[in-house]
Short mmCIF file of C-alpha atoms and ligand atoms in Angstrom, two decimals:
data_model
loop_
_atom_site.label_atom_id
_atom_site.label_comp_id
_atom_site.label_asym_id
_atom_site.label_seq_id
_atom_site.Cartn_x
_atom_site.Cartn_y
_atom_site.Cartn_z
CA MET X 1 35.64 27.19 -26.28
CA HIS X 2 32.50 25.51 -24.97
CA SER X 3 31.19 28.72 -23.42
CA GLU X 4 27.92 28.41 -25.36
CA LEU X 5 26.57 25.38 -23.52
CA VAL X 6 23.31 26.06 -21.65
CA VAL X 7 21.01 23.41 -20.21
CA TYR X 8 17.40 24.46 -19.56
CA HIS X 9 16.09 22.28 -16.80
CA ILE X 10 13.71 21.62 -13.94
CA PRO X 11 16.08 21.36 -10.95
CA VAL X 12 14.56 18.23 -9.42
CA CYS X 13 13.95 16.42 -12.73
CA PRO X 14 15.72 13.04 -12.89
CA PHE X 15 16.64 13.53 -16.53
CA SER X 16 18.56 16.73 -15.87
CA GLN X 17 20.27 15.24 -12.81
CA ARG X 18 21.80 12.73 -15.22
CA LEU X 19 23.64 15.59 -16.93
CA GLU X 20 24.82 17.04 -13.63
CA ILE X 21 26.18 13.66 -12.52
CA LEU X 22 28.00 13.09 -15.81
CA LEU X 23 29.63 16.53 -15.67
CA GLU X 24 30.56 16.02 -12.02
CA LEU X 25 32.22 12.68 -12.88
CA LYS X 26 34.20 14.39 -15.62
CA GLY X 27 35.14 17.40 -13.48
CA LYS X 28 33.36 19.59 -16.04
CA ARG X 29 30.37 20.89 -14.07
CA ASP X 30 31.47 24.50 -14.69
CA THR X 31 31.51 24.21 -18.48
CA VAL X 32 27.72 24.16 -18.70
CA ARG X 33 25.33 26.82 -17.42
CA PHE X 34 22.15 25.39 -15.94
CA SER X 35 19.18 27.71 -16.44
CA VAL X 36 16.22 26.93 -14.20
CA VAL X 37 12.69 26.60 -15.61
CA ASP X 38 9.76 26.87 -13.19
CA ILE X 39 7.41 24.08 -14.26
CA THR X 40 4.53 25.62 -12.27
CA ARG X 41 4.47 28.74 -14.49
CA PRO X 42 3.54 29.18 -18.19
CA ARG X 43 6.51 28.36 -20.45
CA ASP X 44 8.58 31.27 -21.80
CA PRO X 45 7.84 31.63 -25.56
CA ALA X 46 11.56 32.12 -26.30
CA LEU X 47 12.29 28.72 -24.76
CA LEU X 48 9.44 27.10 -26.71
CA GLU X 49 10.96 28.49 -29.86
CA LEU X 50 14.36 26.99 -28.98
CA SER X 51 12.74 23.57 -28.52
CA ARG X 52 10.47 23.95 -31.58
CA GLY X 53 7.34 23.73 -29.46
CA SER X 54 8.06 20.68 -27.30
CA THR X 55 7.95 21.22 -23.54
CA ALA X 56 9.96 18.25 -22.20
CA LEU X 57 13.20 19.20 -20.45
CA PRO X 58 16.15 19.11 -20.30
CA ILE X 59 17.26 20.62 -23.58
CA MET X 60 20.76 21.92 -24.25
CA LYS X 61 21.74 24.89 -26.38
CA THR X 62 25.12 24.48 -28.11
CA ALA X 63 26.94 26.78 -30.54
CA GLN X 64 25.67 24.53 -33.36
CA GLY X 65 22.08 24.02 -32.30
CA VAL X 66 19.73 22.59 -29.70
CA LEU X 67 19.84 19.02 -28.39
CA LYS X 68 16.97 17.17 -26.69
CA GLU X 69 16.68 13.89 -24.76
CA SER X 70 18.87 13.31 -21.71
CA LEU X 71 20.46 10.10 -23.08
CA VAL X 72 21.48 11.91 -26.27
CA ILE X 73 22.89 14.87 -24.35
CA LEU X 74 24.83 12.52 -22.05
CA ARG X 75 26.59 10.86 -25.01
CA TYR X 76 27.26 14.23 -26.60
CA LEU X 77 28.88 15.66 -23.45
CA ASP X 78 30.84 12.47 -22.87
CA GLU X 79 32.27 12.69 -26.40
CA LEU X 80 32.80 16.45 -26.27
CA PHE X 81 34.98 16.21 -23.14
CA ARG X 82 36.66 12.99 -24.15
CA GLU X 83 39.69 13.13 -21.79
CA THR X 84 37.66 11.60 -18.95
CA PRO X 85 35.24 9.12 -20.55
CA VAL X 86 32.26 7.92 -18.50
CA ALA X 87 30.83 5.45 -21.06
CA ARG X 88 32.73 2.24 -21.79
CA ALA X 89 35.33 2.51 -24.58
CA ALA X 90 35.42 -1.06 -25.97
CA PRO X 91 32.64 -1.92 -28.47
CA TYR X 92 31.41 -5.05 -26.67
CA GLU X 93 31.35 -3.30 -23.29
CA ARG X 94 29.53 -0.33 -24.80
CA ALA X 95 26.91 -2.74 -26.12
CA VAL X 96 26.48 -4.40 -22.71
CA GLU X 97 26.13 -0.96 -21.12
CA SER X 98 23.55 -0.02 -23.76
CA MET X 99 21.49 -3.15 -23.01
CA LEU X 100 21.15 -2.04 -19.40
CA ILE X 101 20.41 1.55 -20.38
CA ALA X 102 17.69 0.28 -22.73
CA MET X 103 15.79 -0.85 -19.61
CA GLU X 104 15.48 2.68 -18.18
CA GLY X 105 12.19 3.54 -19.90
CA ASP X 106 10.20 0.60 -18.52
CA PHE X 107 11.79 1.09 -15.11
CA THR X 108 10.85 4.77 -15.09
CA GLY X 109 7.32 4.05 -16.27
CA ALA X 110 6.68 1.43 -13.59
CA GLY X 111 7.86 3.75 -10.79
CA TYR X 112 5.85 6.76 -11.94
CA ARG X 113 2.71 4.69 -12.59
CA PHE X 114 3.02 3.28 -9.06
CA VAL X 115 3.45 6.63 -7.32
CA MET X 116 0.71 8.32 -9.37
CA ASN X 117 -1.82 5.49 -9.03
CA GLN X 118 -4.90 6.64 -7.11
CA ASP X 119 -6.88 3.39 -7.28
CA ARG X 120 -6.38 1.27 -4.17
CA ASP X 121 -7.49 -1.84 -6.11
CA ARG X 122 -4.63 -1.38 -8.57
CA ARG X 123 -2.03 -0.91 -5.86
CA SER X 124 -0.77 -4.49 -5.76
CA ALA X 125 -0.57 -4.72 -9.56
CA CYS X 126 1.55 -1.54 -9.61
CA CYS X 127 3.72 -2.95 -6.85
CA GLU X 128 4.19 -6.25 -8.71
CA ALA X 129 5.15 -4.37 -11.88
CA MET X 130 7.78 -2.42 -9.94
CA ILE X 131 9.17 -5.60 -8.38
CA ALA X 132 9.36 -7.17 -11.86
CA GLN X 133 11.53 -4.25 -12.97
CA TYR X 134 13.94 -4.64 -10.04
CA ARG X 135 14.07 -8.38 -10.72
CA ARG X 136 14.95 -7.70 -14.34
CA LEU X 137 17.81 -5.39 -13.31
CA ASN X 138 18.96 -7.95 -10.75
CA ASP X 139 19.05 -10.69 -13.39
CA PHE X 140 20.98 -8.51 -15.80
CA LEU X 141 23.65 -7.63 -13.23
CA GLU X 142 23.86 -11.27 -12.09
CA TRP X 143 24.45 -12.19 -15.71
CA GLN X 144 27.07 -9.54 -16.56
CA ASN X 145 28.91 -9.00 -13.29
CA PRO X 146 27.69 -11.29 -10.50
CA THR X 147 30.36 -10.45 -7.91
CA GLY X 148 30.85 -6.74 -8.63
CA THR X 149 29.06 -3.65 -7.39
CA TYR X 150 28.62 -1.54 -10.51
CA LEU X 151 27.92 -2.92 -14.00
CA PHE X 152 31.67 -2.70 -14.62
CA ASP X 153 34.48 -1.61 -12.28
CA ARG X 154 33.27 1.92 -11.55
CA PHE X 155 30.27 4.27 -11.60
CA GLY X 156 29.75 4.72 -15.36
CA LEU X 157 27.10 5.68 -17.89
CA ALA X 158 24.49 3.10 -16.85
CA GLU X 159 24.83 4.29 -13.23
CA THR X 160 24.50 7.91 -14.38
CA VAL X 161 21.24 6.99 -16.12
CA PHE X 162 19.65 4.98 -13.28
CA THR X 163 20.79 6.81 -10.13
CA PRO X 164 18.38 9.77 -10.50
CA LEU X 165 15.52 7.25 -10.82
CA PHE X 166 16.62 5.32 -7.73
CA MET X 167 16.51 8.68 -5.96
CA ARG X 168 13.07 9.69 -7.28
CA PHE X 169 11.75 6.29 -6.22
CA TRP X 170 12.38 7.29 -2.62
CA PHE X 171 8.81 8.54 -3.11
CA LEU X 172 7.68 4.90 -3.27
CA ASP X 173 9.44 4.17 -0.01
CA TYR X 174 7.61 7.09 1.65
CA TYR X 175 4.15 7.03 0.03
CA GLU X 176 3.81 3.30 -0.76
CA ASP X 177 6.00 1.66 1.89
CA PHE X 178 7.93 0.03 -0.92
CA ASP X 179 11.22 -1.33 0.44
CA VAL X 180 13.75 -2.39 -2.21
CA ALA X 181 16.01 -3.99 0.40
CA ALA X 182 13.17 -6.30 1.50
CA LEU X 183 12.83 -7.82 -2.00
CA GLY X 184 15.84 -10.09 -1.43
CA LEU X 185 17.37 -9.08 -4.77
CA GLU X 186 20.90 -8.74 -3.48
CA ARG X 187 22.72 -7.88 -6.67
CA VAL X 188 20.51 -4.92 -7.60
CA ALA X 189 20.34 -3.82 -3.94
CA ARG X 190 24.16 -3.63 -3.86
CA TRP X 191 24.19 -1.66 -7.12
CA ARG X 192 21.48 0.73 -5.95
CA ASP X 193 23.18 1.39 -2.59
CA ALA X 194 26.48 2.24 -4.27
CA CYS X 195 24.70 4.49 -6.76
CA LEU X 196 22.74 6.36 -4.06
CA THR X 197 25.86 7.14 -2.02
CA HIS X 198 28.25 8.02 -4.84
CA PRO X 199 29.83 11.47 -4.27
CA ALA X 200 29.11 12.65 -7.85
CA ALA X 201 25.37 12.01 -7.43
CA GLN X 202 24.41 14.07 -4.38
CA GLN X 203 22.42 16.83 -6.14
CA VAL X 204 19.12 16.00 -4.37
CA SER X 205 18.06 14.55 -1.02
CA LYS X 206 15.30 12.19 0.04
CA GLU X 207 13.57 14.96 1.99
CA GLU X 208 13.51 17.19 -1.10
CA ILE X 209 12.12 14.42 -3.32
CA VAL X 210 9.41 13.42 -0.84
CA LYS X 211 8.23 17.01 -0.35
CA LEU X 212 8.37 18.13 -3.98
CA TYR X 213 6.71 14.99 -5.37
CA TYR X 214 3.70 15.09 -3.01
CA ASP X 215 1.44 16.14 -5.91
CA TYR X 216 2.66 13.20 -8.03
CA ALA X 217 1.71 10.87 -5.17
CA MET X 218 -1.78 12.39 -5.29
CA GLY X 219 -1.99 11.85 -9.06
CA ALA X 220 -0.94 15.21 -10.49
CA GLY X 221 2.22 15.18 -12.63
CA ASN X 222 4.49 17.85 -14.10
CA GLY X 223 3.44 20.80 -11.91
CA ALA X 224 -0.31 20.31 -12.52
CA LEU X 225 -2.65 21.61 -9.79
CA LEU X 226 -4.86 19.30 -7.72
CA PRO X 227 -8.48 20.27 -6.90
CA GLY X 228 -8.70 22.79 -4.07
CA ARG X 229 -5.01 23.67 -4.30
CA LYS X 230 -3.51 26.98 -5.39
CA ILE X 231 0.18 26.11 -5.20
CA SER X 232 2.02 23.09 -6.64
CA SER X 233 4.33 21.07 -4.38
CA PHE X 234 6.96 21.77 -7.09
CA THR X 235 6.97 25.49 -6.34
CA PHE X 236 10.32 27.16 -5.47
CA GLU X 237 8.72 29.46 -2.86
CA PRO X 238 8.25 28.60 -0.04
CA ARG X 239 11.42 26.50 -0.14
CA TRP X 240 11.06 22.77 0.60
CA GLN X 241 13.49 23.02 3.54
CA GLY X 242 10.99 24.99 5.61
CA ARG X 243 7.93 22.85 4.82
CA PRO X 244 6.70 19.98 7.01
CA TRP X 245 7.00 16.36 5.80
CA PRO X 246 3.72 15.62 3.93
CA PRO X 247 1.22 13.00 5.16
CA ARG X 248 2.21 9.53 3.95
CA ALA X 249 -1.37 8.36 3.41
CA LYS X 250 -1.75 8.89 -0.34
CA TYR X 251 -5.07 7.03 -0.59
CA GLY X 252 -6.48 9.09 2.27
CA LEU X 253 -7.60 12.69 2.39
CA ALA X 254 -5.50 15.11 0.31
CA ALA X 255 -3.52 17.72 2.24
CA THR X 256 -4.21 21.43 1.74
CA ASP X 257 -1.72 24.11 0.69
CA SER X 258 -1.43 25.22 4.27
CA GLU X 259 -0.90 21.69 5.65
CA LEU X 260 1.92 21.28 3.12
CA GLY X 261 3.52 24.54 4.20
CA LEU X 262 2.82 26.09 0.78
CA ALA X 263 0.50 28.96 1.74
CA SER X 264 2.62 32.11 1.62
CA SER X 265 1.02 33.92 4.58
N1 LIG I 1 12.93 11.30 -22.42
C1 LIG I 1 13.15 12.65 -21.91
C2 LIG I 1 14.60 12.78 -21.47
O1 LIG I 1 15.16 13.88 -21.54
O2 LIG I 1 15.20 11.75 -21.11
C3 LIG I 1 12.18 12.90 -20.77
C4 LIG I 1 12.12 14.33 -20.36
C5 LIG I 1 10.90 14.62 -19.47
O3 LIG I 1 9.96 13.82 -19.36
N2 LIG I 1 10.90 15.79 -18.84
C6 LIG I 1 9.77 16.22 -18.03
C7 LIG I 1 9.26 17.54 -18.50
O4 LIG I 1 10.02 18.38 -18.92
C8 LIG I 1 10.15 16.48 -16.61
S1 LIG I 1 10.55 15.10 -15.70
N3 LIG I 1 7.98 17.75 -18.39
C9 LIG I 1 7.42 19.05 -18.64
C10 LIG I 1 6.67 19.07 -19.92
O5 LIG I 1 6.02 20.09 -20.15
O6 LIG I 1 6.77 18.11 -20.70
C11 LIG I 1 8.30 10.95 -16.25
C12 LIG I 1 7.32 10.00 -16.54
C13 LIG I 1 6.07 10.09 -15.94
C14 LIG I 1 5.80 11.13 -15.08
C15 LIG I 1 6.79 12.05 -14.79
C16 LIG I 1 8.01 11.98 -15.39
C17 LIG I 1 9.04 12.97 -15.07
O7 LIG I 1 5.14 9.11 -16.28
O8 LIG I 1 9.83 12.79 -14.20
O9 LIG I 1 7.51 8.94 -17.36
C18 LIG I 1 8.61 8.98 -18.18
C19 LIG I 1 9.11 14.20 -15.82
C20 LIG I 1 3.86 9.22 -15.77
#
């Protein structure tokens, strides 16, 4: 019936992990084929044609046409397999959930700006901006569900949206010594901990994130190559499991391909 569903994705991308989590929660992981795109290589023209020229992933091919934007695809899949809803059902609760989800863009931006910042003098401003985002989430959860763990009674759509970002932001812990637990924002800390350990959200590990996102920490996003480097830290070969942990000093000297365990021989 739904045999036509194909997601084109970058395996470690937070936006595609959202789809994997949602499907896992619904017990529908097998209904969608995930086709891997190597971001360090030129894009396949056939894929560019599917997306009408845009390069951002994930996109999903359905029998009716192509869908873009992870939040749109999440709602579509949740409605397509409606027996096990992940989003709230009641109109008011859906609206509350949507208010929290509407904060994901600023949260994402603050985290990526912080990790990619190369200017030591801007470090504390980036850090303050990140703290402001966690404070905003903390306030929202205090407002809507002060004594709970999740936004509502279980891991739902808002958790599906934010968990991949909490996981990517392990790179701030490693490269910027940014410790969410030390902020004293108990409500968001409780939410984040429950999100990070939820069984449906274990598609990536901290070690994988830290190793693959080394180039982001040195200022190069989306598989771009840094000066003097031949291989992106996002490469599939050599596998991240066999590489050493990268140096944590992001404002220091940049590591070479060989120091990162990327040189093939
Ligand atoms: N809004 C889209 C969605 O699906 O939710 C975002 C999709 C997206 O950005 N995909 C990225 C992509 O495919 C991979 S993940 N890039 C390849 C290309 O050719 O466009 C996000 C940032 C950022 C840096 C990195 C990322 C990220 O800011 O994780 O801010 C949103 C990209 C500096």
